[in-house]
Short mmCIF file of C-alpha atoms in Angstrom, two decimals:
data_model
loop_
_atom_site.label_atom_id
_atom_site.label_comp_id
_atom_site.label_asym_id
_atom_site.label_seq_id
_atom_site.Cartn_x
_atom_site.Cartn_y
_atom_site.Cartn_z
CA ARG A 14 -109.74 -154.49 75.72
CA PRO A 15 -106.75 -156.59 76.95
CA GLY A 16 -107.39 -155.77 80.63
CA GLY A 17 -111.02 -156.83 80.40
CA ALA A 18 -110.14 -160.09 78.64
CA VAL A 19 -107.65 -160.96 81.38
CA ALA A 20 -110.27 -160.30 84.06
CA VAL A 21 -112.79 -162.51 82.29
CA MET A 22 -110.22 -165.26 81.90
CA LYS A 23 -109.39 -165.14 85.62
CA LEU A 24 -113.09 -165.38 86.48
CA VAL A 25 -113.51 -168.37 84.17
CA LEU A 26 -110.50 -170.13 85.69
CA ALA A 27 -111.79 -169.46 89.21
CA CYS A 28 -115.18 -170.92 88.32
CA LEU A 29 -113.54 -173.96 86.74
CA ALA A 30 -111.42 -174.47 89.88
CA ALA A 31 -114.54 -174.27 92.03
CA LEU A 32 -116.31 -176.79 89.82
CA VAL A 33 -113.35 -179.17 90.02
CA THR A 34 -113.33 -178.86 93.80
CA MET A 35 -117.06 -179.52 93.98
CA ALA A 36 -116.74 -182.49 91.66
CA SER A 37 -113.93 -184.00 93.71
CA ALA A 38 -115.66 -183.44 97.07
CA LYS A 39 -117.14 -186.66 98.29
CA VAL A 40 -119.20 -188.05 101.16
CA TYR A 41 -118.02 -191.58 101.90
CA PHE A 42 -120.54 -192.24 104.65
CA SER A 43 -123.45 -190.52 106.38
CA GLU A 44 -125.94 -191.87 108.89
CA LYS A 45 -128.81 -190.11 110.69
CA PHE A 46 -130.55 -193.24 112.12
CA ASP A 47 -133.95 -191.71 111.31
CA ASP A 48 -135.42 -194.86 109.73
CA ALA A 49 -135.92 -198.34 111.18
CA ALA A 50 -133.82 -199.79 108.37
CA TRP A 51 -130.69 -198.62 110.19
CA GLU A 52 -130.49 -202.13 111.66
CA ASP A 53 -130.06 -203.52 108.14
CA ARG A 54 -127.16 -201.15 107.47
CA TRP A 55 -125.30 -201.96 110.69
CA THR A 56 -123.96 -205.25 112.04
CA VAL A 57 -123.91 -206.03 115.76
CA GLY A 58 -120.67 -207.70 116.89
CA SER A 59 -122.60 -210.37 118.74
CA GLU A 60 -119.70 -212.81 118.82
CA TRP A 61 -117.14 -210.43 120.37
CA LYS A 62 -118.08 -211.37 123.95
CA PRO A 63 -120.41 -213.93 125.60
CA GLU A 64 -124.06 -213.02 125.12
CA ASN A 65 -124.57 -212.08 128.78
CA GLN A 66 -121.79 -209.48 128.50
CA MET A 67 -123.08 -207.77 125.36
CA GLY A 68 -125.42 -204.79 125.64
CA LYS A 69 -128.40 -204.08 123.40
CA TRP A 70 -128.67 -200.99 121.22
CA ASN A 71 -131.86 -198.92 121.48
CA TRP A 72 -133.36 -196.77 118.72
CA GLN A 73 -133.84 -193.58 120.68
CA PRO A 74 -135.66 -190.33 119.79
CA SER A 75 -134.08 -186.99 120.58
CA LEU A 76 -135.46 -184.88 123.41
CA SER A 77 -137.03 -182.30 121.11
CA ASP A 78 -138.32 -184.38 118.18
CA GLU A 79 -139.76 -187.90 118.22
CA ALA A 80 -138.92 -188.32 114.53
CA ASP A 81 -135.25 -187.49 115.05
CA LYS A 82 -133.62 -190.73 116.14
CA GLY A 83 -130.22 -191.95 117.24
CA ILE A 84 -128.84 -195.19 118.64
CA GLN A 85 -128.31 -195.60 122.37
CA THR A 86 -126.43 -197.96 124.67
CA GLY A 87 -129.22 -199.68 126.57
CA GLU A 88 -127.83 -201.82 129.41
CA ASP A 89 -125.47 -201.03 132.28
CA ALA A 90 -122.10 -202.76 132.65
CA ARG A 91 -122.03 -204.17 129.13
CA PHE A 92 -119.84 -204.25 126.03
CA TYR A 93 -121.17 -202.79 122.77
CA SER A 94 -120.14 -203.57 119.20
CA LEU A 95 -121.52 -202.16 115.96
CA THR A 96 -120.12 -201.57 112.45
CA ALA A 97 -121.37 -200.30 109.09
CA PRO A 98 -119.65 -200.27 105.69
CA LEU A 99 -118.76 -196.96 104.07
CA ASP A 100 -120.70 -196.19 100.91
CA THR A 101 -117.31 -195.92 99.21
CA GLU A 102 -114.01 -197.01 100.68
CA PHE A 103 -111.84 -194.07 101.73
CA THR A 104 -108.16 -193.87 100.82
CA SER A 105 -106.16 -191.24 102.70
CA GLU A 106 -103.40 -190.49 100.20
CA GLY A 107 -104.00 -187.10 98.64
CA ASN A 108 -107.30 -186.63 100.49
CA LYS A 109 -108.43 -184.73 103.54
CA LEU A 110 -110.14 -186.96 106.11
CA ILE A 111 -113.08 -185.54 108.06
CA LEU A 112 -114.76 -187.76 110.65
CA SER A 113 -117.63 -186.15 112.57
CA TYR A 114 -120.49 -187.33 114.78
CA THR A 115 -122.78 -186.30 117.65
CA VAL A 116 -122.70 -187.70 121.19
CA ARG A 117 -125.33 -187.15 123.89
CA HIS A 118 -125.18 -188.67 127.39
CA GLU A 119 -128.64 -189.16 128.89
CA GLN A 120 -127.04 -190.80 131.92
CA ASN A 121 -124.79 -189.19 134.51
CA LEU A 122 -121.66 -190.53 132.88
CA ASP A 123 -119.27 -192.20 135.33
CA CYS A 124 -117.21 -194.66 133.29
CA GLY A 125 -117.54 -195.46 129.63
CA GLY A 126 -116.23 -194.85 126.15
CA SER A 127 -118.17 -193.13 123.36
CA TYR A 128 -115.55 -193.04 120.61
CA ILE A 129 -115.87 -194.12 116.98
CA LYS A 130 -113.42 -195.99 114.75
CA LEU A 131 -112.49 -196.12 111.09
CA VAL A 132 -111.66 -199.71 110.25
CA ASN A 133 -109.67 -201.37 107.48
CA PRO A 134 -111.28 -204.10 105.36
CA GLY A 135 -110.89 -207.81 106.03
CA PHE A 136 -112.31 -208.14 109.56
CA ASP A 137 -115.24 -210.21 110.83
CA ALA A 138 -118.04 -207.77 111.72
CA LYS A 139 -119.67 -210.32 114.03
CA LYS A 140 -116.47 -210.41 116.10
CA PHE A 141 -115.59 -206.71 115.91
CA GLY A 142 -114.12 -205.65 119.25
CA GLY A 143 -111.22 -204.13 121.12
CA ASP A 144 -108.64 -206.39 119.48
CA THR A 145 -109.80 -205.72 115.91
CA PRO A 146 -107.21 -203.63 114.01
CA TYR A 147 -108.34 -200.14 113.07
CA ALA A 148 -106.94 -197.05 111.34
CA VAL A 149 -108.40 -194.19 113.41
CA MET A 150 -110.05 -194.03 116.82
CA PHE A 151 -111.62 -190.73 117.82
CA GLY A 152 -113.96 -189.45 120.48
CA PRO A 153 -114.71 -189.15 124.21
CA ASP A 154 -113.57 -191.54 126.92
CA VAL A 155 -114.44 -190.97 130.59
CA CYS A 156 -113.80 -193.07 133.68
CA GLY A 157 -113.93 -191.38 137.08
CA THR A 158 -111.60 -188.43 137.45
CA SER A 159 -108.47 -190.14 136.13
CA THR A 160 -109.63 -190.59 132.52
CA ARG A 161 -111.37 -187.61 130.94
CA ARG A 162 -110.23 -187.01 127.41
CA THR A 163 -111.09 -187.06 123.75
CA HIS A 164 -109.05 -189.79 122.09
CA ALA A 165 -107.32 -189.22 118.77
CA ILE A 166 -105.43 -192.41 117.94
CA PHE A 167 -103.82 -193.55 114.68
CA THR A 168 -102.59 -197.01 113.80
CA TYR A 169 -99.21 -196.64 112.08
CA LYS A 170 -97.05 -199.60 111.08
CA GLY A 171 -98.99 -201.84 113.46
CA LYS A 172 -98.75 -199.54 116.49
CA ASN A 173 -101.54 -197.49 118.10
CA LEU A 174 -100.29 -193.93 118.51
CA LEU A 175 -102.00 -191.71 121.10
CA THR A 176 -101.82 -187.95 120.84
CA LYS A 177 -99.44 -186.28 123.26
CA LYS A 178 -102.04 -183.59 123.95
CA ASN A 179 -104.85 -183.92 126.48
CA LEU A 180 -107.91 -183.12 124.40
CA ARG A 181 -110.83 -181.92 126.48
CA VAL A 182 -114.13 -183.78 126.67
CA GLU A 183 -117.73 -182.77 127.39
CA THR A 184 -119.59 -184.73 130.10
CA ASP A 185 -122.92 -182.89 130.46
CA ASN A 186 -126.27 -184.09 129.07
CA ASN A 187 -126.40 -181.81 126.03
CA PRO A 188 -125.57 -183.14 122.55
CA HIS A 189 -122.01 -182.38 121.45
CA ARG A 190 -120.44 -182.56 118.02
CA TYR A 191 -116.96 -184.13 117.75
CA THR A 192 -114.99 -183.56 114.54
CA PHE A 193 -111.53 -184.79 113.53
CA VAL A 194 -109.84 -183.33 110.45
CA VAL A 195 -106.62 -184.84 109.06
CA SER A 196 -105.02 -183.10 106.08
CA PRO A 197 -102.51 -184.21 103.43
CA ASP A 198 -100.00 -181.62 104.68
CA ASN A 199 -99.74 -183.73 107.87
CA THR A 200 -101.71 -181.34 110.03
CA PHE A 201 -104.83 -181.96 112.11
CA GLU A 202 -107.67 -180.17 113.80
CA VAL A 203 -110.08 -181.28 116.53
CA ARG A 204 -113.39 -179.46 116.93
CA ILE A 205 -116.13 -179.71 119.52
CA ASP A 206 -119.47 -178.18 118.58
CA GLY A 207 -117.83 -176.63 115.54
CA GLU A 208 -115.19 -174.76 117.56
CA LYS A 209 -111.51 -175.61 117.21
CA VAL A 210 -110.11 -176.98 120.47
CA GLU A 211 -106.75 -178.21 119.18
CA SER A 212 -104.67 -178.26 116.01
CA GLY A 213 -101.09 -178.74 114.93
CA SER A 214 -98.61 -181.05 113.26
CA LEU A 215 -98.97 -184.82 113.20
CA PHE A 216 -95.19 -185.05 113.57
CA ASP A 217 -95.20 -182.92 116.73
CA ASP A 218 -98.23 -184.40 118.48
CA TRP A 219 -97.84 -188.11 117.67
CA ASP A 220 -94.74 -190.31 117.61
CA PHE A 221 -95.08 -191.45 114.02
CA LEU A 222 -91.36 -191.38 113.29
CA ALA A 223 -88.37 -192.49 115.32
CA PRO A 224 -86.03 -189.60 116.27
CA LYS A 225 -83.51 -188.67 113.60
CA MET A 226 -80.66 -188.60 116.09
CA ILE A 227 -80.00 -190.77 119.14
CA LYS A 228 -77.39 -190.79 121.89
CA ASP A 229 -74.29 -192.72 120.85
CA PRO A 230 -74.48 -195.99 122.84
CA ALA A 231 -70.70 -196.32 122.53
CA GLU A 232 -70.11 -193.08 124.43
CA SER A 233 -70.43 -192.40 128.16
CA LYS A 234 -69.35 -189.63 130.51
CA PRO A 235 -65.63 -189.96 131.36
CA ALA A 236 -64.96 -191.04 134.94
CA ASP A 237 -62.79 -187.95 135.57
CA TRP A 238 -65.30 -185.50 134.13
CA VAL A 239 -65.85 -182.63 136.57
CA ASP A 240 -69.38 -181.21 136.37
CA GLU A 241 -69.52 -179.46 139.77
CA ALA A 242 -69.52 -175.73 139.00
CA LYS A 243 -68.93 -174.73 142.64
CA ILE A 244 -66.80 -176.23 145.41
CA PRO A 245 -66.27 -175.40 149.12
CA ASP A 246 -63.44 -172.88 149.64
CA PRO A 247 -60.51 -175.09 150.73
CA THR A 248 -58.88 -172.17 152.55
CA GLU A 249 -61.77 -171.85 155.01
CA SER A 250 -62.28 -173.85 158.20
CA LYS A 251 -64.94 -173.93 160.89
CA PRO A 252 -64.28 -171.30 163.59
CA GLU A 253 -63.27 -172.70 166.97
CA GLY A 254 -66.20 -173.09 169.35
CA TRP A 255 -68.82 -172.83 166.57
CA ASP A 256 -70.57 -176.06 167.61
CA ASP A 257 -70.49 -175.16 171.32
CA ILE A 258 -73.31 -172.66 170.91
CA PRO A 259 -76.65 -174.48 171.45
CA ALA A 260 -79.71 -173.80 169.31
CA LYS A 261 -81.98 -173.67 172.39
CA ILE A 262 -81.37 -172.19 175.85
CA PRO A 263 -83.46 -171.97 179.05
CA ASP A 264 -85.68 -168.90 178.99
CA PRO A 265 -83.84 -166.39 181.20
CA GLU A 266 -87.09 -164.53 181.92
CA ALA A 267 -89.04 -167.58 183.09
CA THR A 268 -89.64 -168.08 186.82
CA GLN A 269 -90.92 -171.03 188.79
CA PRO A 270 -94.67 -170.79 189.47
CA GLU A 271 -95.56 -170.02 193.09
CA ASP A 272 -97.75 -173.11 193.42
CA TRP A 273 -95.05 -175.46 192.11
CA ASP A 274 -94.66 -178.47 194.43
CA GLU A 275 -91.39 -180.31 193.79
CA GLU A 276 -92.63 -183.39 195.66
CA GLU A 277 -95.67 -183.67 193.36
CA ASP A 278 -94.48 -181.89 190.22
CA GLY A 279 -90.77 -182.78 190.25
CA GLU A 280 -87.86 -180.44 189.74
CA TRP A 281 -88.92 -177.32 187.86
CA GLU A 282 -87.10 -176.53 184.63
CA PRO A 283 -87.54 -173.34 182.66
CA PRO A 284 -88.87 -173.69 179.11
CA LEU A 285 -86.39 -173.57 176.24
CA VAL A 286 -86.29 -170.69 173.77
CA SER A 287 -84.26 -169.99 170.63
CA ASN A 288 -80.70 -168.92 171.32
CA PRO A 289 -80.08 -165.49 169.71
CA GLU A 290 -76.36 -166.31 169.52
CA TYR A 291 -76.88 -169.58 167.63
CA LYS A 292 -75.51 -169.28 164.06
CA GLY A 293 -76.78 -172.54 162.64
CA GLU A 294 -74.81 -175.22 160.85
CA TRP A 295 -71.46 -173.98 159.61
CA LYS A 296 -70.95 -174.10 155.86
CA PRO A 297 -67.85 -173.00 153.97
CA THR A 298 -68.13 -170.40 151.22
CA MET A 299 -68.70 -171.90 147.75
CA ILE A 300 -66.26 -170.74 145.07
CA ASP A 301 -65.85 -171.40 141.35
CA ASN A 302 -64.37 -174.83 140.66
CA PRO A 303 -61.16 -174.35 138.65
CA ASP A 304 -61.50 -177.90 137.25
CA TYR A 305 -65.13 -177.44 136.10
CA LYS A 306 -65.64 -178.59 132.50
CA GLY A 307 -69.33 -177.74 132.14
CA PRO A 308 -72.23 -180.18 131.74
CA TRP A 309 -71.33 -183.28 129.79
CA VAL A 310 -73.28 -183.55 126.55
CA HIS A 311 -73.89 -187.05 125.25
CA PRO A 312 -72.71 -187.22 121.63
CA GLU A 313 -75.43 -188.14 119.13
CA ILE A 314 -75.38 -190.26 116.01
CA PRO A 315 -77.92 -190.78 113.21
CA ASN A 316 -80.65 -193.20 114.28
CA PRO A 317 -80.44 -196.33 112.13
CA GLU A 318 -84.17 -196.93 112.77
CA TYR A 319 -85.24 -193.54 111.45
CA GLU A 320 -87.22 -193.65 108.20
CA GLU A 321 -88.43 -190.53 106.41
CA ASP A 322 -92.17 -190.48 105.72
CA ASP A 323 -93.99 -187.40 104.46
CA LYS A 324 -97.33 -189.21 104.28
CA VAL A 325 -97.98 -190.22 107.88
CA TYR A 326 -101.51 -188.82 107.52
CA ALA A 327 -102.33 -191.63 105.06
CA VAL A 328 -103.53 -194.26 107.55
CA CYS A 329 -106.59 -195.37 105.55
CA ASN A 330 -105.33 -197.62 102.81
CA PRO A 331 -108.22 -198.01 102.55
CA CYS A 332 -110.79 -197.66 105.35
CA SER A 333 -113.95 -199.62 104.67
CA HIS A 334 -116.12 -199.32 107.82
CA VAL A 335 -117.07 -197.13 110.75
CA GLY A 336 -117.61 -198.85 114.05
CA PHE A 337 -118.21 -198.63 117.79
CA GLU A 338 -116.65 -201.02 120.31
CA LEU A 339 -117.37 -199.76 123.80
CA TRP A 340 -117.60 -200.62 127.46
CA GLN A 341 -120.02 -198.62 129.60
CA VAL A 342 -120.65 -199.00 133.32
CA LYS A 343 -123.77 -196.83 133.14
CA ALA A 344 -125.51 -196.95 129.77
CA GLY A 345 -127.48 -194.20 128.06
CA THR A 346 -125.16 -192.59 125.48
CA VAL A 347 -126.86 -191.63 122.21
CA PHE A 348 -124.94 -191.48 118.91
CA ASP A 349 -126.23 -189.65 115.86
CA ASP A 350 -125.46 -187.84 112.61
CA ILE A 351 -122.21 -189.51 111.49
CA ILE A 352 -120.35 -188.34 108.40
CA VAL A 353 -117.08 -189.29 106.73
CA THR A 354 -116.08 -186.89 103.96
CA ASP A 355 -113.11 -185.13 102.39
CA SER A 356 -114.89 -181.79 102.06
CA GLU A 357 -115.39 -178.96 104.55
CA GLU A 358 -118.32 -177.78 102.41
CA GLU A 359 -120.03 -181.17 102.65
CA LEU A 360 -119.41 -181.22 106.40
CA LYS A 361 -120.93 -177.75 106.85
CA GLU A 362 -124.00 -178.63 104.78
CA PHE A 363 -124.50 -181.83 106.81
CA GLU A 364 -124.00 -180.12 110.18
CA ASP A 365 -126.32 -177.24 109.29
CA ALA A 366 -129.05 -179.75 108.44
CA THR A 367 -128.51 -181.82 111.59
CA PHE A 368 -126.61 -180.68 114.69
CA ASN A 369 -126.82 -176.92 114.12
CA ALA A 370 -130.51 -177.10 113.18
CA LYS A 371 -131.59 -178.80 116.40
CA LYS A 372 -129.03 -177.96 119.11
CA ASP A 373 -131.04 -175.03 120.54
CA ALA A 374 -134.25 -177.05 120.66
CA GLU A 375 -132.37 -179.93 122.31
CA LYS A 376 -130.94 -177.61 124.95
CA LYS A 377 -134.40 -176.19 125.77
CA ALA A 378 -135.91 -179.69 125.89
CA LEU A 379 -133.18 -180.84 128.27
CA GLU A 380 -133.77 -177.84 130.55
CA ALA A 381 -137.51 -178.57 130.57
CA LYS A 382 -136.87 -182.24 131.33
CA LYS A 383 -134.58 -181.42 134.24
CA GLU A 384 -137.08 -178.89 135.62
CA ALA A 385 -139.85 -181.51 135.44
CA GLU A 386 -137.60 -184.02 137.21
CA ARG A 387 -136.77 -181.45 139.89
CA LYS A 388 -140.46 -180.74 140.48
CA ALA A 389 -141.27 -184.45 140.62
CA GLU A 390 -138.49 -185.02 143.15
CA GLU A 391 -139.75 -182.09 145.24
CA GLU A 392 -143.32 -183.43 145.16
CA ALA A 393 -142.08 -186.89 146.14
CA ARG A 394 -140.10 -185.38 149.00
CA LYS A 395 -143.13 -183.42 150.23
CA LYS A 396 -145.36 -186.48 149.98
CA ALA A 397 -142.85 -188.59 151.92
CA GLU A 398 -142.65 -185.89 154.59
CA GLU A 399 -146.44 -185.71 154.88
CA GLU A 400 -146.68 -189.49 155.15
CA ARG A 401 -143.99 -189.48 157.85
CA LYS A 402 -145.82 -186.84 159.87
CA ALA A 403 -149.15 -188.68 159.46
CA ALA A 404 -147.53 -191.92 160.64
CA GLU A 405 -146.08 -190.15 163.69
CA ALA A 406 -149.47 -188.57 164.51
CA ALA A 407 -151.18 -191.95 164.19
CA GLU A 408 -148.59 -193.53 166.47
CA GLU A 409 -149.11 -190.77 169.08
CA ASP A 410 -152.91 -191.30 168.93
CA GLU A 411 -152.41 -195.03 169.40
CA ASP A 412 -150.18 -194.42 172.42
CA GLU A 413 -152.80 -192.10 173.96
CA ASP A 414 -155.52 -194.72 173.45
CA GLU A 415 -153.35 -197.35 175.13
CA ASP A 416 -152.75 -195.00 178.11
CA GLU A 417 -156.51 -194.42 178.49
CA ASP A 418 -157.15 -198.16 178.41
CA ASP A 419 -154.53 -198.70 181.13
CA GLU A 420 -156.18 -196.06 183.36
CA LYS A 421 -159.59 -197.72 182.96
CA ASP A 422 -158.11 -201.09 183.88
CA GLU A 423 -156.59 -199.61 187.06
CA LEU A 424 -160.00 -198.21 188.10
#
């Protein structure tokens, strides 16, 4: 039957479309840090700063599973540099970019970055640092109370463009998943722990393009332009005697205290009170200005520096590496489970096998760790208190012995 054939054909086409999508989906990079060979896959930027300023990376187990490892900043007040090549270079044009990774702060974070970068080819990995050009920078940055945000920065035509939005950041000790999605329709989405926290247009939230129109530099507001909508009524004048009425007057109900001594206290003066007849500063009535022309609007002209670009999302041309270049005052941040892909399906599969599979166990392990630390601190406090009391008792006994010795000497 014709209807049945059409239905079958639609099903076949849908399956073929799904197969094409699956075939085109690609993972360009993934890293779980679960094997010691991670050091062979990553290069430390040991020549970025002097050796005594560079921090060491630790291979750190998670709180809930010794076999589940990540890399951790290991020394306070140090710079950190680390890069790894993508399995396949990523080119943005025509592709969705998904960059996702997990961050966990074991320290009480006070000042330090924990962002990740996508880097263009042609740099020296041994010298990778803050001045190395990059395509995308994404992730948390915290310093005191003034800097608390998730960065989302693109490099476009040689300039680093920061988002206009203040993306929230997590600062507790639980692991958190940061995901940045950039699509070929020039839209973006930022997720934390799988939940969307911000989305929108790249054109609206970053200054990729110069404005289409600018104020005409050859034009300025005419000197005789009247933009005062109201003026004082010229027919009014201040009433005679208006300023003769004082704001304060002696309190007519006050009387000199009976014990007032003019020789000792001076001449008595009543306290001042508000004058009920005082009308305040005189102001004329404001009336419509007959010469008012309205607000002057600066004429605009096309911006000669404006250039149309419908592919501002395409900042990886290509991107060849992921990398960390950080400064941390207090070390202890753990990074884990990094993926660069163009597929939401690949991202979900990766997250389900990593972050989502262990987040509950990590939360319970952290709670248990904090409870153990609380108990240890309480025991230490009790012990210190007992030692203090014992020392005081011993000192009192020693004083009593000395007093007895003095009495014997006197006898």
